[in-house]
PDB file of C-alpha atoms in Angstrom:
ATOM      1  CA  MET A 188      -0.054  -0.001   0.002  1.00 51.00           C
ATOM      2  CA  ASN A 189       1.522   3.361  -1.018  1.00 57.00           C
ATOM      3  CA  TRP A 190       1.518   6.566   1.038  1.00 51.00           C
ATOM      4  CA  ILE A 191      -1.547   8.094  -0.725  1.00 48.00           C
ATOM      5  CA  SER A 192      -3.637   4.943  -0.186  1.00 47.00           C
ATOM      6  CA  ARG A 193      -2.677   4.705   3.495  1.00 50.00           C
ATOM      7  CA  ASN A 194      -3.481   8.390   4.214  1.00 47.00           C
ATOM      8  CA  LEU A 195      -6.377   9.108   1.859  1.00 42.00           C
ATOM      9  CA  PRO A 196      -9.069   7.724   4.170  1.00 43.00           C
ATOM     10  CA  LYS A 197      -7.517   9.617   7.030  1.00 42.00           C
ATOM     11  CA  ILE A 198      -7.536  12.899   5.063  1.00 40.00           C
ATOM     12  CA  ASN A 199     -11.161  12.443   3.961  1.00 42.00           C
ATOM     13  CA  TRP A 200     -12.241  11.684   7.513  1.00 38.00           C
ATOM     14  CA  PHE A 201     -10.453  14.750   8.747  1.00 39.00           C
ATOM     15  CA  GLU A 202     -12.059  17.044   6.260  1.00 44.00           C
ATOM     16  CA  ASN A 203     -15.594  15.761   6.834  1.00 49.00           C
ATOM     17  CA  ASP A 204     -15.500  15.570  10.596  1.00 53.00           C
ATOM     18  CA  PRO A 205     -18.039  18.128  11.954  1.00 49.00           C
ATOM     19  CA  LYS A 206     -16.118  18.606  15.220  1.00 51.00           C
ATOM     20  CA  THR A 207     -12.926  19.516  13.332  1.00 47.00           C
ATOM     21  CA  GLN A 208     -14.894  21.831  10.998  1.00 48.00           C
ATOM     22  CA  SER A 209     -16.604  23.534  13.956  1.00 47.00           C
ATOM     23  CA  LYS A 210     -13.244  24.166  15.676  1.00 49.00           C
ATOM     24  CA  SER A 211     -11.791  25.535  12.412  1.00 51.00           C
ATOM     25  CA  ALA A 212     -14.785  27.863  11.903  1.00 56.00           C
ATOM     26  CA  ASP A 213     -14.262  29.178  15.445  1.00 73.00           C
ATOM     27  CA  LEU A 214     -10.656  30.092  14.715  1.00 86.00           C
ATOM     28  CA  TRP A 215     -10.712  31.201  11.070  1.00 89.00           C
ATOM     29  CA  GLN A 216     -12.833  33.161   8.672  1.00 90.00           C
ATOM     30  CA  GLN A 217     -12.451  33.596   4.971  1.00 92.00           C
ATOM     31  CA  CYS A 218     -12.593  37.067   3.474  1.00 95.00           C
ATOM     32  CA  PRO A 219     -15.416  37.100   0.902  1.00 93.00           C
ATOM     33  CA  ALA A 220     -13.553  39.648  -1.241  1.00 94.00           C
ATOM     34  CA  CYS A 221     -10.019  38.356  -1.474  1.00 95.00           C
ATOM     35  CA  SER A 222     -10.509  34.790  -0.088  1.00 94.00           C
ATOM     36  CA  SER A 223      -7.715  35.260   2.459  1.00 92.00           C
ATOM     37  CA  GLY A 224      -7.903  32.998   5.507  1.00 92.00           C
ATOM     38  CA  LEU A 225      -8.197  35.370   8.459  1.00 92.00           C
ATOM     39  CA  PHE A 226      -7.424  34.447  12.065  1.00 93.00           C
ATOM     40  CA  LEU A 227     -10.630  35.373  13.946  1.00 92.00           C
ATOM     41  CA  LYS A 228      -8.854  37.064  16.869  1.00 92.00           C
ATOM     42  CA  GLN A 229      -6.910  39.206  14.455  1.00 91.00           C
ATOM     43  CA  LEU A 230     -10.108  40.019  12.614  1.00 94.00           C
ATOM     44  CA  GLN A 231     -11.864  41.038  15.845  1.00 93.00           C
ATOM     45  CA  ASN A 232      -8.950  43.291  16.769  1.00 94.00           C
ATOM     46  CA  ASN A 233      -9.209  44.981  13.366  1.00 96.00           C
ATOM     47  CA  ALA A 234     -12.958  45.686  13.725  1.00 96.00           C
ATOM     48  CA  PHE A 235     -13.805  42.900  11.230  1.00 96.00           C
ATOM     49  CA  VAL A 236     -11.946  44.660   8.414  1.00 97.00           C
ATOM     50  CA  CYS A 237      -9.823  42.416   6.270  1.00 96.00           C
ATOM     51  CA  PRO A 238      -6.111  43.369   6.842  1.00 95.00           C
ATOM     52  CA  GLN A 239      -5.257  42.125   3.329  1.00 94.00           C
ATOM     53  CA  CYS A 240      -7.754  43.973   1.144  1.00 96.00           C
ATOM     54  CA  ASP A 241      -9.599  46.344   3.576  1.00 97.00           C
ATOM     55  CA  HIS A 242     -12.961  44.674   2.896  1.00 97.00           C
ATOM     56  CA  HIS A 243     -15.563  45.352   5.605  1.00 97.00           C
ATOM     57  CA  LEU A 244     -17.006  42.082   6.814  1.00 97.00           C
ATOM     58  CA  ARG A 245     -20.317  41.882   8.572  1.00 95.00           C
ATOM     59  CA  MET A 246     -19.801  42.684  12.247  1.00 95.00           C
ATOM     60  CA  PRO A 247     -21.472  40.975  15.187  1.00 94.00           C
ATOM     61  CA  VAL A 248     -23.599  43.242  17.438  1.00 95.00           C
ATOM     62  CA  ALA A 249     -21.322  42.676  20.541  1.00 94.00           C
ATOM     63  CA  GLU A 250     -18.233  43.812  18.659  1.00 95.00           C
ATOM     64  CA  ARG A 251     -20.181  46.713  17.107  1.00 95.00           C
ATOM     65  CA  LEU A 252     -21.049  47.999  20.546  1.00 94.00           C
ATOM     66  CA  THR A 253     -17.469  47.718  21.731  1.00 94.00           C
ATOM     67  CA  LEU A 254     -16.424  49.804  18.661  1.00 95.00           C
ATOM     68  CA  LEU A 255     -19.029  52.432  19.329  1.00 96.00           C
ATOM     69  CA  PHE A 256     -18.800  52.859  23.094  1.00 95.00           C
ATOM     70  CA  GLY A 257     -15.292  51.577  23.858  1.00 88.00           C
ATOM     71  CA  ASP A 258     -14.761  51.551  27.643  1.00 81.00           C
ATOM     72  CA  ASP A 259     -17.708  53.898  28.270  1.00 82.00           C
ATOM     73  CA  PRO A 260     -20.712  52.135  29.796  1.00 83.00           C
ATOM     74  CA  SER A 261     -23.851  51.537  27.753  1.00 92.00           C
ATOM     75  CA  THR A 262     -27.241  50.335  28.893  1.00 96.00           C
ATOM     76  CA  GLU A 263     -29.490  48.069  26.838  1.00 97.00           C
ATOM     77  CA  ILE A 264     -33.013  49.369  26.528  1.00 98.00           C
ATOM     78  CA  THR A 265     -35.799  46.927  27.309  1.00 97.00           C
ATOM     79  CA  LEU A 266     -37.958  46.760  24.210  1.00 98.00           C
ATOM     80  CA  PRO A 267     -41.677  45.878  24.046  1.00 96.00           C
ATOM     81  CA  THR A 268     -42.671  42.253  23.831  1.00 95.00           C
ATOM     82  CA  VAL A 269     -44.967  41.394  20.900  1.00 96.00           C
ATOM     83  CA  PRO A 270     -46.802  38.216  19.885  1.00 94.00           C
ATOM     84  CA  ASP A 271     -44.427  35.754  18.348  1.00 94.00           C
ATOM     85  CA  ASP A 272     -46.481  34.294  15.471  1.00 95.00           C
ATOM     86  CA  PRO A 273     -49.540  36.519  14.915  1.00 92.00           C
ATOM     87  CA  LEU A 274     -50.504  34.860  11.572  1.00 95.00           C
ATOM     88  CA  HIS A 275     -49.528  31.242  12.566  1.00 95.00           C
ATOM     89  CA  PHE A 276     -47.495  31.235   9.432  1.00 96.00           C
ATOM     90  CA  ARG A 277     -45.887  28.121   7.984  1.00 95.00           C
ATOM     91  CA  ASP A 278     -43.904  27.496   4.774  1.00 92.00           C
ATOM     92  CA  SER A 279     -41.350  24.691   4.759  1.00 92.00           C
ATOM     93  CA  LYS A 280     -41.107  25.227   8.512  1.00 95.00           C
ATOM     94  CA  ARG A 281     -43.259  26.817  11.215  1.00 97.00           C
ATOM     95  CA  TYR A 282     -42.467  30.440  11.838  1.00 97.00           C
ATOM     96  CA  ALA A 283     -42.563  29.752  15.565  1.00 96.00           C
ATOM     97  CA  ASP A 284     -39.731  27.196  15.050  1.00 97.00           C
ATOM     98  CA  ARG A 285     -37.730  29.615  12.949  1.00 97.00           C
ATOM     99  CA  LEU A 286     -37.913  32.156  15.772  1.00 97.00           C
ATOM    100  CA  LYS A 287     -36.880  29.536  18.295  1.00 97.00           C
ATOM    101  CA  ASP A 288     -33.870  28.593  16.161  1.00 98.00           C
ATOM    102  CA  ALA A 289     -32.813  32.225  15.639  1.00 97.00           C
ATOM    103  CA  ARG A 290     -33.090  32.964  19.363  1.00 98.00           C
ATOM    104  CA  ALA A 291     -31.024  29.923  20.165  1.00 97.00           C
ATOM    105  CA  LYS A 292     -28.404  31.020  17.621  1.00 96.00           C
ATOM    106  CA  THR A 293     -28.135  34.691  18.647  1.00 96.00           C
ATOM    107  CA  ARG A 294     -29.315  34.439  22.260  1.00 96.00           C
ATOM    108  CA  HIS A 295     -31.516  37.448  21.625  1.00 96.00           C
ATOM    109  CA  ARG A 296     -35.229  37.869  21.185  1.00 96.00           C
ATOM    110  CA  ASP A 297     -35.290  39.533  17.740  1.00 98.00           C
ATOM    111  CA  ALA A 298     -33.258  41.438  15.094  1.00 98.00           C
ATOM    112  CA  PHE A 299     -33.220  44.877  16.690  1.00 98.00           C
ATOM    113  CA  ARG A 300     -31.549  45.985  19.867  1.00 98.00           C
ATOM    114  CA  ALA A 301     -31.188  49.436  21.380  1.00 98.00           C
ATOM    115  CA  PHE A 302     -28.735  50.973  23.835  1.00 98.00           C
ATOM    116  CA  GLN A 303     -28.202  54.229  25.685  1.00 97.00           C
ATOM    117  CA  GLY A 304     -24.724  55.609  25.979  1.00 97.00           C
ATOM    118  CA  VAL A 305     -22.369  58.459  25.180  1.00 96.00           C
ATOM    119  CA  ILE A 306     -20.461  59.123  21.964  1.00 96.00           C
ATOM    120  CA  GLY A 307     -18.116  62.096  22.017  1.00 91.00           C
ATOM    121  CA  SER A 308     -19.554  63.408  25.260  1.00 92.00           C
ATOM    122  CA  TYR A 309     -23.065  63.463  23.743  1.00 96.00           C
ATOM    123  CA  PRO A 310     -25.929  61.303  24.909  1.00 97.00           C
ATOM    124  CA  VAL A 311     -27.155  58.851  22.310  1.00 98.00           C
ATOM    125  CA  VAL A 312     -29.652  56.091  21.737  1.00 98.00           C
ATOM    126  CA  VAL A 313     -28.178  53.578  19.404  1.00 98.00           C
ATOM    127  CA  GLY A 314     -30.250  50.985  17.585  1.00 98.00           C
ATOM    128  CA  VAL A 315     -28.376  48.000  16.030  1.00 98.00           C
ATOM    129  CA  MET A 316     -29.869  45.530  13.568  1.00 98.00           C
ATOM    130  CA  ASP A 317     -28.614  41.946  13.812  1.00 97.00           C
ATOM    131  CA  PHE A 318     -28.282  40.270  10.374  1.00 97.00           C
ATOM    132  CA  ALA A 319     -27.634  36.968  12.091  1.00 97.00           C
ATOM    133  CA  PHE A 320     -31.245  36.999  13.308  1.00 98.00           C
ATOM    134  CA  MET A 321     -33.259  35.908  10.252  1.00 98.00           C
ATOM    135  CA  GLY A 322     -31.351  38.244   7.969  1.00 97.00           C
ATOM    136  CA  GLY A 323     -32.166  41.236  10.094  1.00 98.00           C
ATOM    137  CA  SER A 324     -35.672  41.139   8.710  1.00 98.00           C
ATOM    138  CA  MET A 325     -38.207  43.641  10.037  1.00 98.00           C
ATOM    139  CA  GLY A 326     -41.354  42.360  11.666  1.00 98.00           C
ATOM    140  CA  VAL A 327     -43.598  43.741  14.455  1.00 98.00           C
ATOM    141  CA  ALA A 328     -40.879  43.325  17.040  1.00 98.00           C
ATOM    142  CA  VAL A 329     -38.376  45.433  15.061  1.00 98.00           C
ATOM    143  CA  GLY A 330     -40.902  48.148  14.258  1.00 98.00           C
ATOM    144  CA  SER A 331     -42.038  48.347  17.935  1.00 98.00           C
ATOM    145  CA  GLY A 332     -38.443  48.358  19.054  1.00 98.00           C
ATOM    146  CA  ILE A 333     -37.480  51.264  16.782  1.00 98.00           C
ATOM    147  CA  LEU A 334     -40.555  53.270  17.933  1.00 98.00           C
ATOM    148  CA  HIS A 335     -39.748  52.630  21.526  1.00 98.00           C
ATOM    149  CA  ALA A 336     -36.067  53.532  21.094  1.00 98.00           C
ATOM    150  CA  ALA A 337     -37.113  56.774  19.384  1.00 98.00           C
ATOM    151  CA  LYS A 338     -39.391  57.664  22.294  1.00 98.00           C
ATOM    152  CA  THR A 339     -36.555  56.994  24.710  1.00 98.00           C
ATOM    153  CA  ALA A 340     -34.261  59.280  22.693  1.00 98.00           C
ATOM    154  CA  ARG A 341     -36.890  62.008  22.827  1.00 98.00           C
ATOM    155  CA  GLU A 342     -37.431  61.633  26.563  1.00 98.00           C
ATOM    156  CA  THR A 343     -33.746  61.722  27.345  1.00 97.00           C
ATOM    157  CA  GLN A 344     -32.932  64.402  24.747  1.00 97.00           C
ATOM    158  CA  SER A 345     -30.464  62.048  23.056  1.00 98.00           C
ATOM    159  CA  ALA A 346     -29.361  61.759  19.440  1.00 98.00           C
ATOM    160  CA  PHE A 347     -30.869  58.762  17.684  1.00 98.00           C
ATOM    161  CA  ILE A 348     -28.457  56.592  15.670  1.00 98.00           C
ATOM    162  CA  ILE A 349     -29.397  53.429  13.816  1.00 98.00           C
ATOM    163  CA  LEU A 350     -27.004  50.960  12.223  1.00 98.00           C
ATOM    164  CA  THR A 351     -28.905  48.985   9.586  1.00 98.00           C
ATOM    165  CA  ALA A 352     -28.314  45.455   8.344  1.00 98.00           C
ATOM    166  CA  SER A 353     -31.339  43.803   6.866  1.00 98.00           C
ATOM    167  CA  GLY A 354     -32.817  41.924   3.921  1.00 96.00           C
ATOM    168  CA  GLY A 355     -36.058  43.773   4.333  1.00 97.00           C
ATOM    169  CA  ALA A 356     -39.553  43.095   5.690  1.00 97.00           C
ATOM    170  CA  ARG A 357     -40.125  39.716   7.406  1.00 97.00           C
ATOM    171  CA  MET A 358     -42.275  37.632   4.963  1.00 95.00           C
ATOM    172  CA  GLN A 359     -43.576  35.355   7.748  1.00 97.00           C
ATOM    173  CA  GLU A 360     -45.536  38.295   9.224  1.00 97.00           C
ATOM    174  CA  GLY A 361     -47.134  39.280   5.934  1.00 96.00           C
ATOM    175  CA  ILE A 362     -49.014  42.625   5.899  1.00 96.00           C
ATOM    176  CA  LEU A 363     -48.049  43.172   9.528  1.00 97.00           C
ATOM    177  CA  SER A 364     -44.384  43.457   8.542  1.00 97.00           C
ATOM    178  CA  LEU A 365     -45.276  46.042   5.843  1.00 97.00           C
ATOM    179  CA  MET A 366     -47.175  48.104   8.495  1.00 97.00           C
ATOM    180  CA  GLN A 367     -43.757  48.630  10.208  1.00 98.00           C
ATOM    181  CA  LEU A 368     -42.678  50.913   7.374  1.00 98.00           C
ATOM    182  CA  PRO A 369     -45.029  53.817   8.330  1.00 97.00           C
ATOM    183  CA  ARG A 370     -44.442  53.043  12.049  1.00 97.00           C
ATOM    184  CA  THR A 371     -40.725  53.516  11.712  1.00 98.00           C
ATOM    185  CA  VAL A 372     -41.252  56.642   9.629  1.00 98.00           C
ATOM    186  CA  LEU A 373     -43.367  57.947  12.517  1.00 97.00           C
ATOM    187  CA  ALA A 374     -40.405  57.233  14.800  1.00 98.00           C
ATOM    188  CA  THR A 375     -37.988  59.381  12.650  1.00 98.00           C
ATOM    189  CA  ASN A 376     -40.584  62.201  12.596  1.00 98.00           C
ATOM    190  CA  MET A 377     -40.802  62.084  16.354  1.00 97.00           C
ATOM    191  CA  ILE A 378     -37.065  62.647  16.614  1.00 98.00           C
ATOM    192  CA  ARG A 379     -37.122  65.419  14.021  1.00 97.00           C
ATOM    193  CA  ASP A 380     -40.010  67.266  15.710  1.00 97.00           C
ATOM    194  CA  ALA A 381     -38.023  67.141  19.030  1.00 97.00           C
ATOM    195  CA  GLY A 382     -35.163  68.955  17.342  1.00 96.00           C
ATOM    196  CA  LEU A 383     -32.791  66.066  17.829  1.00 98.00           C
ATOM    197  CA  PRO A 384     -30.438  64.500  15.222  1.00 98.00           C
ATOM    198  CA  TYR A 385     -31.247  61.308  13.510  1.00 98.00           C
ATOM    199  CA  ILE A 386     -28.228  59.585  11.987  1.00 98.00           C
ATOM    200  CA  VAL A 387     -28.271  56.368   9.917  1.00 98.00           C
ATOM    201  CA  VAL A 388     -25.206  54.172   9.352  1.00 98.00           C
ATOM    202  CA  LEU A 389     -25.902  51.852   6.409  1.00 98.00           C
ATOM    203  CA  THR A 390     -23.994  48.596   6.648  1.00 98.00           C
ATOM    204  CA  ASP A 391     -23.981  45.534   4.433  1.00 97.00           C
ATOM    205  CA  PRO A 392     -26.639  44.717   3.424  1.00 97.00           C
ATOM    206  CA  THR A 393     -29.520  47.210   3.736  1.00 98.00           C
ATOM    207  CA  THR A 394     -32.361  46.295   1.338  1.00 97.00           C
ATOM    208  CA  GLY A 395     -36.081  45.841   0.882  1.00 96.00           C
ATOM    209  CA  GLY A 396     -38.600  47.427   3.215  1.00 96.00           C
ATOM    210  CA  VAL A 397     -35.887  48.679   5.570  1.00 98.00           C
ATOM    211  CA  SER A 398     -34.281  50.738   2.824  1.00 97.00           C
ATOM    212  CA  ALA A 399     -37.799  51.917   1.826  1.00 96.00           C
ATOM    213  CA  SER A 400     -38.491  53.384   5.282  1.00 97.00           C
ATOM    214  CA  PHE A 401     -36.388  54.541   8.211  1.00 98.00           C
ATOM    215  CA  ALA A 402     -32.978  53.618   6.719  1.00 98.00           C
ATOM    216  CA  MET A 403     -33.029  56.359   4.111  1.00 97.00           C
ATOM    217  CA  LEU A 404     -34.584  59.116   6.206  1.00 98.00           C
ATOM    218  CA  GLY A 405     -31.616  60.186   8.375  1.00 98.00           C
ATOM    219  CA  ASP A 406     -30.611  63.790   8.728  1.00 98.00           C
ATOM    220  CA  ILE A 407     -27.161  62.407   7.863  1.00 98.00           C
ATOM    221  CA  GLN A 408     -26.705  59.191   5.855  1.00 98.00           C
ATOM    222  CA  LEU A 409     -23.395  57.432   6.428  1.00 98.00           C
ATOM    223  CA  ALA A 410     -22.350  54.104   4.915  1.00 98.00           C
ATOM    224  CA  GLU A 411     -19.566  51.604   5.421  1.00 98.00           C
ATOM    225  CA  PRO A 412     -17.339  50.925   2.317  1.00 98.00           C
ATOM    226  CA  GLY A 413     -18.712  48.440  -0.187  1.00 97.00           C
ATOM    227  CA  SER A 414     -22.072  47.993   1.542  1.00 98.00           C
ATOM    228  CA  LEU A 415     -24.994  46.704  -0.563  1.00 97.00           C
ATOM    229  CA  ILE A 416     -27.766  49.243  -0.358  1.00 98.00           C
ATOM    230  CA  GLY A 417     -30.974  49.142  -2.353  1.00 96.00           C
ATOM    231  CA  PHE A 418     -34.558  48.016  -2.607  1.00 94.00           C
ATOM    232  CA  ALA A 419     -34.953  45.233  -5.199  1.00 91.00           C
ATOM    233  CA  GLY A 420     -32.166  42.888  -6.247  1.00 88.00           C
ATOM    234  CA  GLN A 421     -29.972  43.757  -9.186  1.00 88.00           C
ATOM    235  CA  ARG A 422     -31.240  40.855 -11.363  1.00 90.00           C
ATOM    236  CA  VAL A 423     -34.863  41.889 -10.772  1.00 91.00           C
ATOM    237  CA  ILE A 424     -34.082  45.518 -11.773  1.00 91.00           C
ATOM    238  CA  GLU A 425     -32.218  44.418 -14.925  1.00 91.00           C
ATOM    239  CA  GLN A 426     -35.144  42.217 -15.965  1.00 92.00           C
ATOM    240  CA  THR A 427     -37.560  45.086 -15.339  1.00 92.00           C
ATOM    241  CA  VAL A 428     -35.663  47.886 -17.167  1.00 90.00           C
ATOM    242  CA  ARG A 429     -34.120  45.450 -19.643  1.00 92.00           C
ATOM    243  CA  GLU A 430     -30.751  47.140 -19.382  1.00 91.00           C
ATOM    244  CA  GLN A 431     -27.456  46.168 -17.806  1.00 91.00           C
ATOM    245  CA  LEU A 432     -26.768  48.119 -14.729  1.00 91.00           C
ATOM    246  CA  PRO A 433     -23.551  50.097 -14.242  1.00 92.00           C
ATOM    247  CA  GLU A 434     -20.588  48.599 -12.351  1.00 90.00           C
ATOM    248  CA  GLY A 435     -20.865  49.114  -8.585  1.00 91.00           C
ATOM    249  CA  PHE A 436     -24.607  49.761  -8.742  1.00 93.00           C
ATOM    250  CA  GLN A 437     -26.248  49.637  -5.303  1.00 95.00           C
ATOM    251  CA  ARG A 438     -22.917  49.872  -3.574  1.00 97.00           C
ATOM    252  CA  ALA A 439     -22.220  52.552  -0.983  1.00 98.00           C
ATOM    253  CA  GLU A 440     -19.808  54.472  -3.170  1.00 98.00           C
ATOM    254  CA  TYR A 441     -22.234  54.559  -6.103  1.00 97.00           C
ATOM    255  CA  LEU A 442     -25.007  55.877  -3.825  1.00 97.00           C
ATOM    256  CA  ARG A 443     -22.701  58.567  -2.464  1.00 98.00           C
ATOM    257  CA  ASP A 444     -21.751  59.639  -5.995  1.00 97.00           C
ATOM    258  CA  HIS A 445     -25.453  59.902  -6.877  1.00 96.00           C
ATOM    259  CA  GLY A 446     -26.615  61.766  -3.814  1.00 96.00           C
ATOM    260  CA  PHE A 447     -28.327  59.066  -1.665  1.00 96.00           C
ATOM    261  CA  VAL A 448     -25.496  58.810   0.837  1.00 98.00           C
ATOM    262  CA  ASP A 449     -23.658  61.710   2.435  1.00 98.00           C
ATOM    263  CA  ARG A 450     -20.413  59.987   3.246  1.00 98.00           C
ATOM    264  CA  VAL A 451     -18.788  56.595   3.036  1.00 98.00           C
ATOM    265  CA  VAL A 452     -16.821  56.199   6.226  1.00 98.00           C
ATOM    266  CA  HIS A 453     -14.227  53.592   7.083  1.00 98.00           C
ATOM    267  CA  ARG A 454     -15.171  51.529  10.112  1.00 98.00           C
ATOM    268  CA  HIS A 455     -12.028  52.649  11.975  1.00 97.00           C
ATOM    269  CA  GLN A 456     -13.110  56.255  11.477  1.00 98.00           C
ATOM    270  CA  MET A 457     -16.855  55.847  12.273  1.00 98.00           C
ATOM    271  CA  VAL A 458     -16.797  56.837  15.998  1.00 97.00           C
ATOM    272  CA  PRO A 459     -14.780  60.072  15.405  1.00 97.00           C
ATOM    273  CA  GLU A 460     -17.099  60.890  12.457  1.00 98.00           C
ATOM    274  CA  LEU A 461     -20.185  60.411  14.660  1.00 98.00           C
ATOM    275  CA  GLY A 462     -18.682  62.516  17.422  1.00 97.00           C
ATOM    276  CA  LEU A 463     -17.961  65.329  15.037  1.00 97.00           C
ATOM    277  CA  LEU A 464     -21.458  65.201  13.521  1.00 98.00           C
ATOM    278  CA  LEU A 465     -23.033  65.256  17.032  1.00 97.00           C
ATOM    279  CA  SER A 466     -21.001  68.322  17.899  1.00 96.00           C
ATOM    280  CA  TYR A 467     -22.626  70.056  14.939  1.00 96.00           C
ATOM    281  CA  LEU A 468     -26.189  68.697  15.290  1.00 96.00           C
ATOM    282  CA  MET A 469     -26.901  68.311  18.982  1.00 94.00           C
ATOM    283  CA  PRO A 470     -28.921  71.249  20.413  1.00 85.00           C
ATOM    284  CA  ALA A 471     -26.888  73.632  22.569  1.00 74.00           C
ATOM    285  CA  SER A 472     -27.475  73.196  26.243  1.00 60.00           C
ATOM    286  CA  SER A 473     -29.278  75.982  27.995  1.00 39.00           C
TER     287      SER A 473
END
């Protein structure tokens, strides 16, 4: 028996072993842009920006909070509890089971979380969307959470900042998910009427009903480099208009060049940028 014959079964077993794959996934992550193998600890220390090509990978909520608040304390806002499965929806799987799985995976109740803290000495309420929870989709819980966070910002005279990451409205909640579009617009109007700044940070991806509502209504629209931002998918648009779309269409830089985004800001510069904007936009203390 030659060397290949002796070791081939061993190699196949090693590659297919789920325990080995799980450990490998915990230690390494592949950059989707340049395919470099990235040591997870190094990636965390670099704010989930690829050190090889500068691609901005999707960032978990916990690391996002560390980036925003640093060593300053932040307090999570308790959001309203809503019915889990109002339509008793089922496709290939019960919606109640999908929620259960997503909660077990993320250890959080839904795709939107809100926090009170300080950025650049200014009080803020920060809402963060979690793409790991059913693609950051917006249902009743997300709409109610955004409305509650906006009320908290108004009551505490804080700036309202939302970091988006979503595939759009949650199909399992049908028309109820679409009703969240006007509810979240109401939340942004509440902040504006109070004379407080509303800043949106668009991250990858921001699409569908989220981009059609609160995500594009900020006083200032920031975006992370390379983020996918749009409503319908590129293929759907091409089939509708029957034209090939330009290179970079629906990416942050394209939207900036065409007036939909104010600035594309590197993740390492996001906190200083927010602090500077708050110094311009926050009402002067009496």
